[in-house]
Short mmCIF file of C-alpha atoms in Angstrom, two decimals:
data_model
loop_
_atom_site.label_atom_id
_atom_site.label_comp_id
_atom_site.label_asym_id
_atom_site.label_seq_id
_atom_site.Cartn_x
_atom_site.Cartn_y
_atom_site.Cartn_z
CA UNK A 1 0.00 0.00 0.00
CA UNK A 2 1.50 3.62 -0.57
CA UNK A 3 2.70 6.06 1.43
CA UNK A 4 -1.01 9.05 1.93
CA UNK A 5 -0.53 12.40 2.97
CA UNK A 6 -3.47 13.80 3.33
CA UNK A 7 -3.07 17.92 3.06
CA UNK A 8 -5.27 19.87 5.11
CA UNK A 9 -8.20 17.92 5.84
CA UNK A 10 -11.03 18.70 8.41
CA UNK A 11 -11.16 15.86 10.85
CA UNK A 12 -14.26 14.60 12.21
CA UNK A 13 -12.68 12.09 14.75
CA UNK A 14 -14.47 12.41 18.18
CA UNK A 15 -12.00 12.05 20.72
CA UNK A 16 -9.14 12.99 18.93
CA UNK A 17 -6.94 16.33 19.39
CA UNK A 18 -7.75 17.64 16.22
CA UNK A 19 -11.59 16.93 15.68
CA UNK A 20 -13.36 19.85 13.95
CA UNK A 21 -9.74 21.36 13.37
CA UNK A 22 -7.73 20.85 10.24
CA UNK A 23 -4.35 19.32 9.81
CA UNK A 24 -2.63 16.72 7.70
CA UNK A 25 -2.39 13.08 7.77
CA UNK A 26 0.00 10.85 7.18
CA UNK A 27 -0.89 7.45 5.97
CA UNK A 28 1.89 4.76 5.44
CA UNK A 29 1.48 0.64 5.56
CA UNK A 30 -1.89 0.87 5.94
CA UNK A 31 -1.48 2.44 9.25
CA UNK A 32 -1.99 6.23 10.65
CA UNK A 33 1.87 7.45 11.01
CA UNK A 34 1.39 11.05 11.76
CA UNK A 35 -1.29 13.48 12.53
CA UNK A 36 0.12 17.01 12.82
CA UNK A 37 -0.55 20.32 11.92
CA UNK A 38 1.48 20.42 9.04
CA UNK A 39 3.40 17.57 8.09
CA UNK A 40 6.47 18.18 5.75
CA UNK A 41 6.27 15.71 2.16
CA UNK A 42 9.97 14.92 2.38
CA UNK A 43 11.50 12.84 -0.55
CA UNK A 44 9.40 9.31 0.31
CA UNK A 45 7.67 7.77 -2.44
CA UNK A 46 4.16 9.37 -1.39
CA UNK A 47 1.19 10.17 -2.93
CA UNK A 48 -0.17 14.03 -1.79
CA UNK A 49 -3.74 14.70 -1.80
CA UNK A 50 -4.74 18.54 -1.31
CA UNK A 51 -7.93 17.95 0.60
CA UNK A 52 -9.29 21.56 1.01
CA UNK A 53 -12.64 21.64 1.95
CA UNK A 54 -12.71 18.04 2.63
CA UNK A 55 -13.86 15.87 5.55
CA UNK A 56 -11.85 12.58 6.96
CA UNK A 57 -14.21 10.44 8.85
CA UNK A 58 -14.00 7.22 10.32
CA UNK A 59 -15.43 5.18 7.64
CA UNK A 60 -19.42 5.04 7.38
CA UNK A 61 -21.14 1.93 9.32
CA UNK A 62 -24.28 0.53 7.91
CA UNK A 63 -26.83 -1.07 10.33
CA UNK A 64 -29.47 -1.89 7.47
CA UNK A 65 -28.00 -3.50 4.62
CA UNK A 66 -29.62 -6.25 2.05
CA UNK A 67 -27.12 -7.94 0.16
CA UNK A 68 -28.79 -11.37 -1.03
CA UNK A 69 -26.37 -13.52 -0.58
CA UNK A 70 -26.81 -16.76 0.14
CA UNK A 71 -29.80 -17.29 -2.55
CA UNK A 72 -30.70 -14.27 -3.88
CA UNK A 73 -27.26 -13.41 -5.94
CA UNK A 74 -29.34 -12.06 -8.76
CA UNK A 75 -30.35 -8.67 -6.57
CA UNK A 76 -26.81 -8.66 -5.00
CA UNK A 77 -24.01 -10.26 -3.94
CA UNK A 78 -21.50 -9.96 -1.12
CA UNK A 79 -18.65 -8.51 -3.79
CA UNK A 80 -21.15 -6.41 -5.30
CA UNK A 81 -22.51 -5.35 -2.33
CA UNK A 82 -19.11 -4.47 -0.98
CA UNK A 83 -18.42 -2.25 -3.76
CA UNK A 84 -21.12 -0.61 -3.49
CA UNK A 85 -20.93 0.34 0.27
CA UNK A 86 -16.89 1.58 -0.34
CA UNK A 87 -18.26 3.82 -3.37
CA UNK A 88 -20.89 4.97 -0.61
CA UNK A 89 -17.91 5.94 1.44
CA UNK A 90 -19.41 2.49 3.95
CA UNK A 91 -16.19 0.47 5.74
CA UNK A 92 -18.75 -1.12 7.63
CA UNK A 93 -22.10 -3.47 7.00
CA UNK A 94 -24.36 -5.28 9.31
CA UNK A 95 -26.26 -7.42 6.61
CA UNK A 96 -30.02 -8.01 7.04
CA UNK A 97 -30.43 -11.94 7.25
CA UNK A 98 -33.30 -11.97 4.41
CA UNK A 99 -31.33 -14.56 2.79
CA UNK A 100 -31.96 -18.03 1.69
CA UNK A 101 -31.48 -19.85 3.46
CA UNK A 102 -32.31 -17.10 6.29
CA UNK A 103 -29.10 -16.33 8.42
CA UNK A 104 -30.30 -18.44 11.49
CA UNK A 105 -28.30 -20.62 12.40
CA UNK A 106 -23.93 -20.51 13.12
CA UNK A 107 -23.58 -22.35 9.45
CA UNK A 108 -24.89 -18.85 7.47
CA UNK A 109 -23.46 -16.62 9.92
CA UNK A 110 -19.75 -18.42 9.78
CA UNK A 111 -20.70 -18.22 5.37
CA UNK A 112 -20.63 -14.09 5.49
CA UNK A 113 -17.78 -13.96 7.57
CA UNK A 114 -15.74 -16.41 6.06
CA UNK A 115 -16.63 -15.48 2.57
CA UNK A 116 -16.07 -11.60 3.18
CA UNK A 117 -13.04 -11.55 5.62
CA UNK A 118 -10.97 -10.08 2.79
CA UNK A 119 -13.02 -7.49 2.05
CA UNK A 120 -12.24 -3.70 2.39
CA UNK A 121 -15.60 -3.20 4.18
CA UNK A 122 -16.29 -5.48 6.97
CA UNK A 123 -19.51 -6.94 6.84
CA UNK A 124 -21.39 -8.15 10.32
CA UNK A 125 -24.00 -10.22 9.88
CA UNK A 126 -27.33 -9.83 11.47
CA UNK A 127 -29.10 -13.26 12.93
CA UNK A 128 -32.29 -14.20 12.97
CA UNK A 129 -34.49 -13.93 15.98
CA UNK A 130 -36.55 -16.79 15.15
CA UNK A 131 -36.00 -19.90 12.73
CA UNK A 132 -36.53 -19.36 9.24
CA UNK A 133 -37.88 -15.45 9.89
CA UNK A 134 -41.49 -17.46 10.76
CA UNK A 135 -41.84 -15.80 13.80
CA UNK A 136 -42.89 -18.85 15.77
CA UNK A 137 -39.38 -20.56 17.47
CA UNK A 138 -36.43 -18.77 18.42
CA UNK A 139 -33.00 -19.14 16.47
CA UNK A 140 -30.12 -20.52 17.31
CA UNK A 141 -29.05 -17.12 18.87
CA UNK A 142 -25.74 -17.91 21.19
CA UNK A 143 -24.44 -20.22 18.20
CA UNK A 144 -24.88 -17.21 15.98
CA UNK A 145 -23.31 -14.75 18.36
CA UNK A 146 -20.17 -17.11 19.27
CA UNK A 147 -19.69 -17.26 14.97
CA UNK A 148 -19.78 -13.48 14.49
CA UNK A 149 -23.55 -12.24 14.39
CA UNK A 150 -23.39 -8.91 15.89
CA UNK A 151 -27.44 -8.63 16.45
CA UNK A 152 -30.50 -10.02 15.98
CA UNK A 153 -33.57 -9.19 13.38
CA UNK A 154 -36.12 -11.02 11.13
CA UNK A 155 -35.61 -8.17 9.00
CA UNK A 156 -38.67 -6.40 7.22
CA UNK A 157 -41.12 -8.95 9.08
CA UNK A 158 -42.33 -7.70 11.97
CA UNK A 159 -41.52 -10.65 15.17
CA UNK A 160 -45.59 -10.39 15.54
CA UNK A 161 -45.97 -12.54 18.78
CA UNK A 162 -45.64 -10.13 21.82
CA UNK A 163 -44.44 -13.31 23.89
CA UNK A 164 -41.98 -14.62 20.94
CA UNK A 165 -40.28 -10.91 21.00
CA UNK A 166 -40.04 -11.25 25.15
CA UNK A 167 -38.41 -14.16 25.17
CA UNK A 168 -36.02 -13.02 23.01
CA UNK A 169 -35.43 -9.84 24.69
CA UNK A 170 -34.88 -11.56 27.78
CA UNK A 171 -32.36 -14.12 26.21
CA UNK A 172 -29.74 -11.90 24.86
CA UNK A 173 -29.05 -9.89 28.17
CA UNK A 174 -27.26 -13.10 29.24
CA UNK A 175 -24.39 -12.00 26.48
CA UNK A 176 -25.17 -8.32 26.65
CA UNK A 177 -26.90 -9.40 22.81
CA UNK A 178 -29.21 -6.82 21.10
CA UNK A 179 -32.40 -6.93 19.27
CA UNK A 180 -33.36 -5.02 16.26
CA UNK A 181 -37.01 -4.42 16.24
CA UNK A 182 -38.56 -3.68 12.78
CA UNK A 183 -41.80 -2.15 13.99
CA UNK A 184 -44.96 -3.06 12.08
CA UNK A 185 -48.01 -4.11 13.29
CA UNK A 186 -49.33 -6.71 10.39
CA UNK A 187 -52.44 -6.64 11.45
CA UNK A 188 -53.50 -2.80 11.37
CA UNK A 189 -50.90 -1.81 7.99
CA UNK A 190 -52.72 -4.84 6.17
CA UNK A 191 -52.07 -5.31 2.35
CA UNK A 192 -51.31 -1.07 2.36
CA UNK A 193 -48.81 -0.03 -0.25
CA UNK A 194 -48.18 3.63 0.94
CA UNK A 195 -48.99 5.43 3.72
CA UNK A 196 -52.39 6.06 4.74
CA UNK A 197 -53.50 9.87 4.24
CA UNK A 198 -54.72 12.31 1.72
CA UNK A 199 -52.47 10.86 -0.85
CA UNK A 200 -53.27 7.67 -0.68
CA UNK A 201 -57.19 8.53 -0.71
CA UNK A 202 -56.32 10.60 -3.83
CA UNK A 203 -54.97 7.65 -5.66
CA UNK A 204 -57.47 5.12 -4.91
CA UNK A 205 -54.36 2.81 -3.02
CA UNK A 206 -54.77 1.05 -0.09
CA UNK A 207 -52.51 2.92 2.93
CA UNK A 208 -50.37 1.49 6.13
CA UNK A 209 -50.99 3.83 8.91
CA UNK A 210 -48.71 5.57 11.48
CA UNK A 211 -50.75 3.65 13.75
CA UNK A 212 -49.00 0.72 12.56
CA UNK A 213 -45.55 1.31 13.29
CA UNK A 214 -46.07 2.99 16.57
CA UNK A 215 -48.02 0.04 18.45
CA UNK A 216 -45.42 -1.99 18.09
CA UNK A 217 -43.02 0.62 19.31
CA UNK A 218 -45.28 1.05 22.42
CA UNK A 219 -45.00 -2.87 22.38
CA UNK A 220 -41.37 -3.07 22.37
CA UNK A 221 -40.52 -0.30 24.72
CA UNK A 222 -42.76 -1.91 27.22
CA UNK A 223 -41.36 -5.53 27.05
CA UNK A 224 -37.91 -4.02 27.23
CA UNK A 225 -38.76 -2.06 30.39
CA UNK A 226 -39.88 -5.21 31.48
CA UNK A 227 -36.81 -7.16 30.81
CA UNK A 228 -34.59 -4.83 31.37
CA UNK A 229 -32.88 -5.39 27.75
CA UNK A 230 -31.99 -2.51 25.22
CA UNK A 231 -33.73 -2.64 21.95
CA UNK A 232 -33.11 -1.34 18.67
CA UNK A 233 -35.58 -0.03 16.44
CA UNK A 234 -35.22 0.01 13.02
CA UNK A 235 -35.94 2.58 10.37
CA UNK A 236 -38.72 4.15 12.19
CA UNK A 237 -40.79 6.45 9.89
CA UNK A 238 -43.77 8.73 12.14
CA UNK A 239 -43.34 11.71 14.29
CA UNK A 240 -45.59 9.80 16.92
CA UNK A 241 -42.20 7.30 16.57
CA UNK A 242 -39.77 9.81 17.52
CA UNK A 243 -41.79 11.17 19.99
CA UNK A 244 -42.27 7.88 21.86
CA UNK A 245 -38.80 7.20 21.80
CA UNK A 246 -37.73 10.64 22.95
CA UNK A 247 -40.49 9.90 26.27
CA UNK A 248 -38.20 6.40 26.31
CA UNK A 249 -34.94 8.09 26.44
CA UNK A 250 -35.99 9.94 29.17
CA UNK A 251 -37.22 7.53 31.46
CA UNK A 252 -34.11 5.94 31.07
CA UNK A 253 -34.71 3.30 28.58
CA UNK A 254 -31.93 1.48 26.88
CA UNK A 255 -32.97 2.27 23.48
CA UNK A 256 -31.40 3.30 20.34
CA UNK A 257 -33.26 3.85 16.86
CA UNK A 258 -32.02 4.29 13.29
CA UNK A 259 -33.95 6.11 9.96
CA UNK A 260 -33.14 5.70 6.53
CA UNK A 261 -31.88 8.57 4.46
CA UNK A 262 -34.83 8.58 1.96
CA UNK A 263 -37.12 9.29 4.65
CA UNK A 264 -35.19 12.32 5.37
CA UNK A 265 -35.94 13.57 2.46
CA UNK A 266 -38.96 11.75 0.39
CA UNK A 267 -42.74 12.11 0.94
CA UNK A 268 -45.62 10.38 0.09
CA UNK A 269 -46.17 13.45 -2.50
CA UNK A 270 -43.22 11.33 -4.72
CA UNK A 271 -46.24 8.89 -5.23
CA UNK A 272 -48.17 10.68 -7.37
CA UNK A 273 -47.19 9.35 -10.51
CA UNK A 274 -46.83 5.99 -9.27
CA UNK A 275 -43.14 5.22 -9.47
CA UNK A 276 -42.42 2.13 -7.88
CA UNK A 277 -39.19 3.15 -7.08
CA UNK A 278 -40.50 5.02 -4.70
CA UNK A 279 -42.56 2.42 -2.85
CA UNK A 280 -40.72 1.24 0.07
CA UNK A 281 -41.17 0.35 3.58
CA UNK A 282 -42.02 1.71 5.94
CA UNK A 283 -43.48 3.87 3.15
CA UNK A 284 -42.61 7.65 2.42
CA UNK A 285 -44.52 9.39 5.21
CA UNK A 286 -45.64 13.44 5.21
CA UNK A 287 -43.80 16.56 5.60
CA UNK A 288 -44.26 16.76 9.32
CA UNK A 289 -43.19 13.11 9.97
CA UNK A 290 -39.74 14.25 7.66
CA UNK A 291 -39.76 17.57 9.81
CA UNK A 292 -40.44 15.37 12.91
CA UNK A 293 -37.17 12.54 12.11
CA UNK A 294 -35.06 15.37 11.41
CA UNK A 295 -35.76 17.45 14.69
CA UNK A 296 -35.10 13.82 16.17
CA UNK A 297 -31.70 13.65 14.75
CA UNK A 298 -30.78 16.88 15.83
CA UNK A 299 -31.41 16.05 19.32
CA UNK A 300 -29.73 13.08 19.55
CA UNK A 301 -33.05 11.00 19.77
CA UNK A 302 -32.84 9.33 17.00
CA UNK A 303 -29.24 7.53 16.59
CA UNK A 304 -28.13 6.89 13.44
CA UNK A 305 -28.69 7.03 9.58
CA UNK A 306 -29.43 3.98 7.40
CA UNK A 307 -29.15 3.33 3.76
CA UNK A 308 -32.11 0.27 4.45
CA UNK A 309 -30.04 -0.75 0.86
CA UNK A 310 -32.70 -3.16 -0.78
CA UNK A 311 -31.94 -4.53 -4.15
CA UNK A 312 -34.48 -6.15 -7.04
CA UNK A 313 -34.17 -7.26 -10.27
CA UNK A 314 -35.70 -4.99 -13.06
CA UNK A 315 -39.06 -7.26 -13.05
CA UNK A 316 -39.41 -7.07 -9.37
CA UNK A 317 -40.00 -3.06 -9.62
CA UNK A 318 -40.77 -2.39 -13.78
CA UNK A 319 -44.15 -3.25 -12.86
CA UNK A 320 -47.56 -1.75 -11.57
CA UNK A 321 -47.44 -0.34 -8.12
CA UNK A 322 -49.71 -2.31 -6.97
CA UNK A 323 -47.51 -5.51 -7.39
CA UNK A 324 -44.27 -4.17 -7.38
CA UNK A 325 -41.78 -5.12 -4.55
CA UNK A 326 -40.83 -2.96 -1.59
CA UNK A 327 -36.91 -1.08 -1.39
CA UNK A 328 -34.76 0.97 -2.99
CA UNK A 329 -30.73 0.41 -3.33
CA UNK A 330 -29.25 2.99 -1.17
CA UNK A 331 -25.60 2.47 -0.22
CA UNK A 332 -24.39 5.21 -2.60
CA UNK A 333 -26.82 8.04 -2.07
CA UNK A 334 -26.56 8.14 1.89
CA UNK A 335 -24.27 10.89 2.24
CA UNK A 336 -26.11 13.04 -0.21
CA UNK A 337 -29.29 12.62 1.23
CA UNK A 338 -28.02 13.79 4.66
CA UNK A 339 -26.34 16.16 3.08
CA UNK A 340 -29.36 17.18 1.12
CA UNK A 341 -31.53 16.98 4.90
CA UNK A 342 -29.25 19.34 6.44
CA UNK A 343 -27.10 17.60 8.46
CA UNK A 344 -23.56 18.97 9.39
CA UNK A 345 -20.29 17.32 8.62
CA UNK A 346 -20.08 16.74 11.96
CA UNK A 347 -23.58 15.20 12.31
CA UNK A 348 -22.81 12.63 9.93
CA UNK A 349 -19.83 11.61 11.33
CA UNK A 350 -21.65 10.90 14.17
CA UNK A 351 -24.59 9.40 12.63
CA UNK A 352 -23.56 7.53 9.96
CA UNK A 353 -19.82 6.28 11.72
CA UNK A 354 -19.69 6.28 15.22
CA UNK A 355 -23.21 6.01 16.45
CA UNK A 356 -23.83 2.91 14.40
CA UNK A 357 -20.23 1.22 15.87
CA UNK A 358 -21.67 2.15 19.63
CA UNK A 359 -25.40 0.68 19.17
CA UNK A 360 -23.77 -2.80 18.32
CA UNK A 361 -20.61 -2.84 20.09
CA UNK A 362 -17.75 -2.55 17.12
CA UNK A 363 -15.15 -0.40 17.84
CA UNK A 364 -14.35 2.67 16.47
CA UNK A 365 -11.94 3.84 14.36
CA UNK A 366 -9.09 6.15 16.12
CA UNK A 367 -6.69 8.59 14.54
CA UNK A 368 -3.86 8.14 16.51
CA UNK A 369 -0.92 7.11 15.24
CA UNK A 370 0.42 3.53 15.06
CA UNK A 371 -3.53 2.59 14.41
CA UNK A 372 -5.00 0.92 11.55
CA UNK A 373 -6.32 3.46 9.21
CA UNK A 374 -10.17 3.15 8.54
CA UNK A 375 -11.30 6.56 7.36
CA UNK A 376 -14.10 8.27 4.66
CA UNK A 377 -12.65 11.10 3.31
CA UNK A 378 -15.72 12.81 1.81
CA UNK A 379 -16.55 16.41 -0.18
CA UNK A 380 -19.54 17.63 0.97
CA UNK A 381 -19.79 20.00 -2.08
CA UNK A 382 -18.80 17.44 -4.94
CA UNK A 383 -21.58 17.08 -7.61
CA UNK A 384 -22.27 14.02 -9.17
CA UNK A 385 -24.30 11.85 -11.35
CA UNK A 386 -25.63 8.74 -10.27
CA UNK A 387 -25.95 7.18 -13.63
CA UNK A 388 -25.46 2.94 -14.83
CA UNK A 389 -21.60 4.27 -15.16
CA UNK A 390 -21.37 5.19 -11.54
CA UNK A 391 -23.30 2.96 -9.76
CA UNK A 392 -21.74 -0.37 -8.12
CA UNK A 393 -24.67 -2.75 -7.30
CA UNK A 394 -26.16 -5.50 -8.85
CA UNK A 395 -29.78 -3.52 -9.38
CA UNK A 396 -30.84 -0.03 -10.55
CA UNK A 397 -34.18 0.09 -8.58
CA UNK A 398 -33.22 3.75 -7.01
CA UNK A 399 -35.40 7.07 -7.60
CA UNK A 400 -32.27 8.89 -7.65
CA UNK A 401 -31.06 7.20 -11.06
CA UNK A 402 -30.28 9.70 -13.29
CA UNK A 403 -29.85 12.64 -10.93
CA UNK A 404 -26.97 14.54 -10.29
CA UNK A 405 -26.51 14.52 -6.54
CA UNK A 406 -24.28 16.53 -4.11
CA UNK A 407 -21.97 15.10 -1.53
CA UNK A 408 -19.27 12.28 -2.59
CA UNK A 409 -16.91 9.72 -0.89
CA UNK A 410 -13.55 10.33 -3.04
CA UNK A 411 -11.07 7.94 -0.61
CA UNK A 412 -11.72 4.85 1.44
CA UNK A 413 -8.98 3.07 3.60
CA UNK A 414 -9.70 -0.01 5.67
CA UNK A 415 -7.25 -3.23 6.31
CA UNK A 416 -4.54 -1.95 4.42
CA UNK A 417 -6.66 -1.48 1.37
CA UNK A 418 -7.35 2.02 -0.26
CA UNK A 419 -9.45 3.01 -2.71
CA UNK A 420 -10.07 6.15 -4.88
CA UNK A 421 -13.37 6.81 -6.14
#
């Protein structure tokens, strides 16, 4: 690997001397060698990047990513999917275990860490929390955890039996485990396909209601109170969600929460013209539920930033709305859309690399020297377009194909491994 100087960079390192200062980094055997105000280039066989106006952060941490593999290698695989999160400015993935078969038992779990151990982004996989995401029998959740699962979700189903989810909450504390609740109540969001509201009245389709995802938030919060476990909720969507949450905080709650970066941005007003690349879900919500998970960001109730990266194949999503399948591939366009939500350099550092490490125990990234350099370095003004050319993954099923977006990783270091984008 060559010898990086990095010329006057801001760094967004929390905990380091020079967070929210700039200086210049020196980057040598994969390892940070120097971190000074000015660092002199000598005569070393180096490579010197004048980094003006840009950021160095540790390197972006997924906690929502689909990636298909095992089974479903036609919507994305784990190379694919790797390349996708590094041109996202991502040095970090906890994978979502809709696979097939289903990540729930120590054989899948040992799979994605054996199969990606070499990769420049390390990918964690989620577990199941029960067998074959039925929601009836709990996994094999200790196995999973002793072979490298670093949580536990059925992914986009909801665990739907109140004394299923209990259990589980109550089995993990034993290795200070945690559980990712995706919060949907089956039973009141129904066979919806958008959210329920003036929209979807205006277009004759059949809505899932805020309703929906905030019972089983209630739910949650109140059998984690009752086994004293922390919980995770993922991508919530409502300002009724962030509010409950907030009240949770408060009380002392061990909870954490996550929201994914189209929701930051999107409403159900995208819709109209029934693009089904924008149906996803939890589905685009309105302007005061966006106004609502922003104000939640900004004061630290809601935790982190999501890309909730779900790819299809052109036939699951060139069809009618009504039958089209749920997601959007979003590894690439996080950092714009936070950008684009107006969060701070700082704010995403926070949300998008070191929150994420905290909620499931990974450490993070130092820049000190002598450690092992994992870094984003990012331009928060860069334009540009997120075309066949540029994107990485497997599928095209974004609404941001074609656009030209603001906000780009350019350099991504991890395990000795760098690459330019």
């Amino acid at each position: 690997m060559k010898t990086i100087l990095l010329r006057s960079v801001t760094i967004l390192y929390p905990g380091s001397a020079f967070n929210n200062k700039t200086a210049d980094v020196l980057i040598k055997d994969g390892k940070i060698a120097e971190v000074s105000q000015y660092i002199a280039a000598g005569d070393e066989d180096l490579v010197l990047i004048e980094c003006q106006g840009k950021m160095l952060s540790p390197g972006f941490f997924d906690l929502n990513a689909n990636l298909g593999e095992p089974g479903y290698e036609t919507k994305e695989d784990l190379i694919s999917g790797a390349a996708a999160a590094v041109a996202g400015g991502f040095t970090g993935l906890a994978v979502q275990p809709a696979t097939h078969p289903p990540l729930h038992s120590k054989a899948e779990v040992s799979y994605i860490v054996n199969r990606s151990k070499d990769f420049l982004t390390d990918i964690y996989p989620v577990g199941c929390i029960s067998f074959n995401r039925e929601g009836k029998d709990l996994a094999e959740i200790y196995d999973m955890f002793l072979a490298g699962a670093i949580a536990f979700t059925d992914g986009s189903r909801p665990v739907c039996d109140s004394g299923l989810m209990s259990r589980a909450l109550l089995y993990v504390k034993g290795f200070d485990g945690l559980i990712f609740s995706y919060p949907e109540d089956t039973s009141i969001a129904g066979k919806g396909k958008m959210n329920e509201g003036v929209m979807s009245t205006y277009l004759g389709m059949k809505g899932i209601p805020a309703l929906a995802e905030e019972v089983f938030i209630s739910r949650d919060l109140y059998l984690a109170e009752y086994n004293e476990s922390k919980v995770h909720f993922s991508t919530i969507s409502t300002a009724g969600s962030v509010s409950l949450i907030r009240e949770a905080k408060k009380k002392g709650l061990k909870v954490s929460c996550d929201v994914a970066a189209h929701h930051l941005v999107l409403t159900e007003d995208s819709l109209a013209d029934f693009d089904s690349n924008f149906k996803v879900k939890p589905p685009l919500r309105t302007l005061k539920d966006v106004e609502a998970l922003i104000e939640g960001l900004n004061d630290g109730t809601i935790d982190a930033i999501v890309s909730q990266h779900t790819p299809h194949e052109i036939e699951f999503k060139d069809v009618e709305f009504e039958i089209a399948s749920f997601g959007i591939t979003g590894l690439q366009t996080v950092l714009p859309l936070a950008l684009k939500a107006g969060l701070s350099p700082a704010q995403i550092a926070e949300k998008l690399a070191v929150n994420p490490r905290r909620i499931v125990n990974v450490p993070v990234p130092v820049l000190e020297p002598g450690e092992i350099a994992n870094f984003v370095l990012f331009d928060p003004e860069e334009e540009w377009l997120f075309d066949d050319e540029a994107n990485r993954s497997k599928s095209s099923n974004s609404p941001f194909m074609g656009q030209k977006l603001k906000g780009k990783a350019v350099l991504v270091c991890n395990k000795e491994q760098i690459v330019g984008l």
